[in-house]
């Protein structure tokens, strides 16, 4: 005697597979859409929208680590020890004060549009203040956009990488990889 429940099983599997494929395609397309929205917020100078798409603490930490590692790499061991001790005992870390100007929606926008001044600085004291004047970002200079992990997405732009991370609310900029050249001793 034929089983009346067997025809329902393949339809159920087909629907489940279609739903899983749809969720996967939505997830795979979502960072591209988020990057487009990020760029649209920058182009429109919509700072509240840009603020919603940036994890400021994470960006601050990534920039601070890159700048410190780059410039400390150029020092000899004794200089490194003295500078590290100064940073540790200083109430107001000078690098934190400098980064305060960079870690704003306007500062990040300016840094993305022109990373040259930071990349060409020769010491922490020579790091320039940002020109926060509105500049157009050359969107044609975006080279690649790709997943670096299940919850991480990167975009290459003008020799820097914008790294986005998936949060429960969507994709947010969590790091700017300046790809600083090796420090010269």
Short mmCIF file of C-alpha atoms in Angstrom, two decimals:
data_model
loop_
_atom_site.label_atom_id
_atom_site.label_comp_id
_atom_site.label_asym_id
_atom_site.label_seq_id
_atom_site.Cartn_x
_atom_site.Cartn_y
_atom_site.Cartn_z
CA UNK A 1 0.00 0.00 0.00
CA UNK A 2 1.51 3.41 -1.00
CA UNK A 3 2.41 5.82 1.78
CA UNK A 4 0.31 9.02 1.50
CA UNK A 5 2.93 11.11 3.33
CA UNK A 6 5.83 10.43 0.92
CA UNK A 7 4.86 13.06 -1.75
CA UNK A 8 4.82 15.80 0.92
CA UNK A 9 8.37 15.08 2.00
CA UNK A 10 10.10 16.16 -1.26
CA UNK A 11 8.08 19.43 -1.34
CA UNK A 12 9.11 20.16 2.23
CA UNK A 13 12.78 19.54 1.39
CA UNK A 14 12.54 21.70 -1.72
CA UNK A 15 11.06 24.59 0.24
CA UNK A 16 13.68 24.24 2.95
CA UNK A 17 16.49 24.22 0.37
CA UNK A 18 14.98 27.25 -1.39
CA UNK A 19 14.76 29.14 1.91
CA UNK A 20 18.37 28.26 2.83
CA UNK A 21 19.62 29.32 -0.61
CA UNK A 22 17.66 32.58 -0.32
CA UNK A 23 19.11 33.32 3.13
CA UNK A 24 22.62 32.56 1.87
CA UNK A 25 22.21 34.83 -1.18
CA UNK A 26 20.80 37.61 1.00
CA UNK A 27 23.74 37.29 3.41
CA UNK A 28 26.28 37.19 0.55
CA UNK A 29 24.83 40.36 -1.03
CA UNK A 30 24.31 42.30 2.21
CA UNK A 31 27.89 43.60 2.69
CA UNK A 32 27.96 44.98 -0.86
CA UNK A 33 24.72 46.81 -0.17
CA UNK A 34 26.10 48.08 3.17
CA UNK A 35 29.27 49.36 1.51
CA UNK A 36 27.14 51.11 -1.10
CA UNK A 37 25.07 52.73 1.69
CA UNK A 38 28.28 53.69 3.50
CA UNK A 39 29.56 55.38 0.33
CA UNK A 40 26.21 57.05 -0.25
CA UNK A 41 26.32 58.51 3.30
CA UNK A 42 29.82 59.87 2.65
CA UNK A 43 28.85 61.35 -0.73
CA UNK A 44 25.78 63.02 0.76
CA UNK A 45 27.72 64.17 3.86
CA UNK A 46 25.01 62.48 5.91
CA UNK A 47 26.95 62.27 9.17
CA UNK A 48 24.16 60.64 11.25
CA UNK A 49 23.87 57.83 8.67
CA UNK A 50 27.65 57.48 8.56
CA UNK A 51 27.82 57.38 12.35
CA UNK A 52 25.38 54.45 12.35
CA UNK A 53 27.71 52.52 10.03
CA UNK A 54 30.95 52.89 12.03
CA UNK A 55 32.14 51.12 15.17
CA UNK A 56 34.21 54.04 16.47
CA UNK A 57 35.93 52.21 19.35
CA UNK A 58 37.09 49.43 17.07
CA UNK A 59 38.33 51.88 14.40
CA UNK A 60 40.13 53.89 17.10
CA UNK A 61 41.85 50.76 18.38
CA UNK A 62 42.92 49.63 14.92
CA UNK A 63 44.37 53.03 13.97
CA UNK A 64 46.13 53.44 17.32
CA UNK A 65 47.74 50.01 17.05
CA UNK A 66 48.88 50.57 13.45
CA UNK A 67 50.34 54.01 14.15
CA UNK A 68 52.06 52.89 17.33
CA UNK A 69 53.47 49.73 15.75
CA UNK A 70 54.66 51.64 12.70
CA UNK A 71 56.48 54.37 14.58
CA UNK A 72 57.73 52.21 17.44
CA UNK A 73 59.23 49.88 14.86
CA UNK A 74 61.60 52.67 13.80
CA UNK A 75 63.01 53.13 17.30
CA UNK A 76 65.81 51.27 19.01
CA UNK A 77 65.04 49.23 22.14
CA UNK A 78 65.92 51.96 24.65
CA UNK A 79 63.76 54.52 22.84
CA UNK A 80 60.90 52.01 22.66
CA UNK A 81 61.09 51.39 26.40
CA UNK A 82 61.06 55.11 27.21
CA UNK A 83 58.19 55.86 24.83
CA UNK A 84 56.17 52.87 26.06
CA UNK A 85 56.71 53.96 29.66
CA UNK A 86 55.65 57.51 28.76
CA UNK A 87 52.45 56.26 27.13
CA UNK A 88 51.73 54.00 30.11
CA UNK A 89 52.23 56.74 32.74
CA UNK A 90 50.79 59.65 30.80
CA UNK A 91 47.23 60.53 31.82
CA UNK A 92 46.54 62.04 28.42
CA UNK A 93 48.13 59.85 25.78
CA UNK A 94 49.19 62.22 22.99
CA UNK A 95 48.25 59.61 20.43
CA UNK A 96 44.72 59.45 21.87
CA UNK A 97 44.42 63.22 21.56
CA UNK A 98 45.55 63.08 17.94
CA UNK A 99 43.20 60.21 17.15
CA UNK A 100 40.24 62.15 18.58
CA UNK A 101 40.32 64.31 15.44
CA UNK A 102 40.50 61.30 13.14
CA UNK A 103 37.81 59.22 14.84
CA UNK A 104 34.76 61.24 13.84
CA UNK A 105 32.51 60.75 10.83
CA UNK A 106 34.16 63.73 9.16
CA UNK A 107 37.66 62.55 10.08
CA UNK A 108 37.11 59.03 8.78
CA UNK A 109 35.62 60.44 5.58
CA UNK A 110 38.67 62.70 5.15
CA UNK A 111 41.05 59.83 5.91
CA UNK A 112 39.39 57.59 3.31
CA UNK A 113 39.48 60.36 0.71
CA UNK A 114 43.17 61.15 1.33
CA UNK A 115 45.24 58.71 3.42
CA UNK A 116 48.51 60.17 2.10
CA UNK A 117 49.33 62.57 4.96
CA UNK A 118 49.24 59.79 7.56
CA UNK A 119 50.97 57.26 5.33
CA UNK A 120 53.78 59.72 4.57
CA UNK A 121 54.37 60.91 8.16
CA UNK A 122 57.83 60.12 9.49
CA UNK A 123 57.09 60.24 13.23
CA UNK A 124 54.20 60.48 15.67
CA UNK A 125 54.92 64.17 16.16
CA UNK A 126 54.80 64.74 12.39
CA UNK A 127 51.32 63.27 12.02
CA UNK A 128 49.23 66.02 10.47
CA UNK A 129 45.88 67.21 11.63
CA UNK A 130 43.16 66.30 9.18
CA UNK A 131 41.83 68.65 6.59
CA UNK A 132 38.13 68.15 7.32
CA UNK A 133 37.07 70.10 4.25
CA UNK A 134 34.61 68.12 2.21
CA UNK A 135 36.47 66.24 -0.51
CA UNK A 136 35.07 63.88 -3.03
CA UNK A 137 36.12 60.29 -2.65
CA UNK A 138 37.25 58.71 -5.89
CA UNK A 139 34.90 55.73 -5.91
CA UNK A 140 36.53 54.50 -9.09
CA UNK A 141 39.60 53.69 -6.98
CA UNK A 142 37.78 50.93 -5.14
CA UNK A 143 39.59 47.85 -6.37
CA UNK A 144 38.20 44.79 -4.64
CA UNK A 145 35.48 43.90 -2.21
CA UNK A 146 35.60 40.45 -0.66
CA UNK A 147 34.81 38.32 2.38
CA UNK A 148 37.76 37.70 4.68
CA UNK A 149 35.76 35.44 6.97
CA UNK A 150 32.13 34.54 7.65
CA UNK A 151 31.50 37.80 9.52
CA UNK A 152 34.20 40.01 7.98
CA UNK A 153 34.28 41.89 4.70
CA UNK A 154 37.04 44.09 3.24
CA UNK A 155 37.12 46.75 0.55
CA UNK A 156 40.39 47.92 -1.06
CA UNK A 157 40.50 51.64 -1.74
CA UNK A 158 43.53 53.71 -2.66
CA UNK A 159 46.03 51.54 -0.77
CA UNK A 160 43.91 51.23 2.38
CA UNK A 161 41.47 48.55 3.37
CA UNK A 162 38.11 49.32 4.87
CA UNK A 163 37.15 46.35 7.03
CA UNK A 164 33.52 45.76 7.86
CA UNK A 165 32.18 43.34 10.45
CA UNK A 166 28.72 41.85 10.66
CA UNK A 167 26.82 42.77 13.79
CA UNK A 168 23.26 41.81 14.60
CA UNK A 169 22.12 45.10 13.07
CA UNK A 170 24.15 44.81 9.85
CA UNK A 171 27.66 45.55 8.61
CA UNK A 172 29.73 48.26 10.30
CA UNK A 173 33.17 49.65 9.55
CA UNK A 174 35.35 48.20 12.30
CA UNK A 175 38.88 48.91 11.04
CA UNK A 176 40.82 51.02 8.61
CA UNK A 177 43.91 49.13 7.53
CA UNK A 178 46.27 51.89 6.38
CA UNK A 179 48.87 49.37 5.19
CA UNK A 180 51.61 51.62 6.54
CA UNK A 181 54.98 51.05 4.93
CA UNK A 182 57.65 49.49 7.13
CA UNK A 183 59.19 51.92 9.57
CA UNK A 184 62.65 53.13 8.64
CA UNK A 185 65.34 53.06 11.31
#
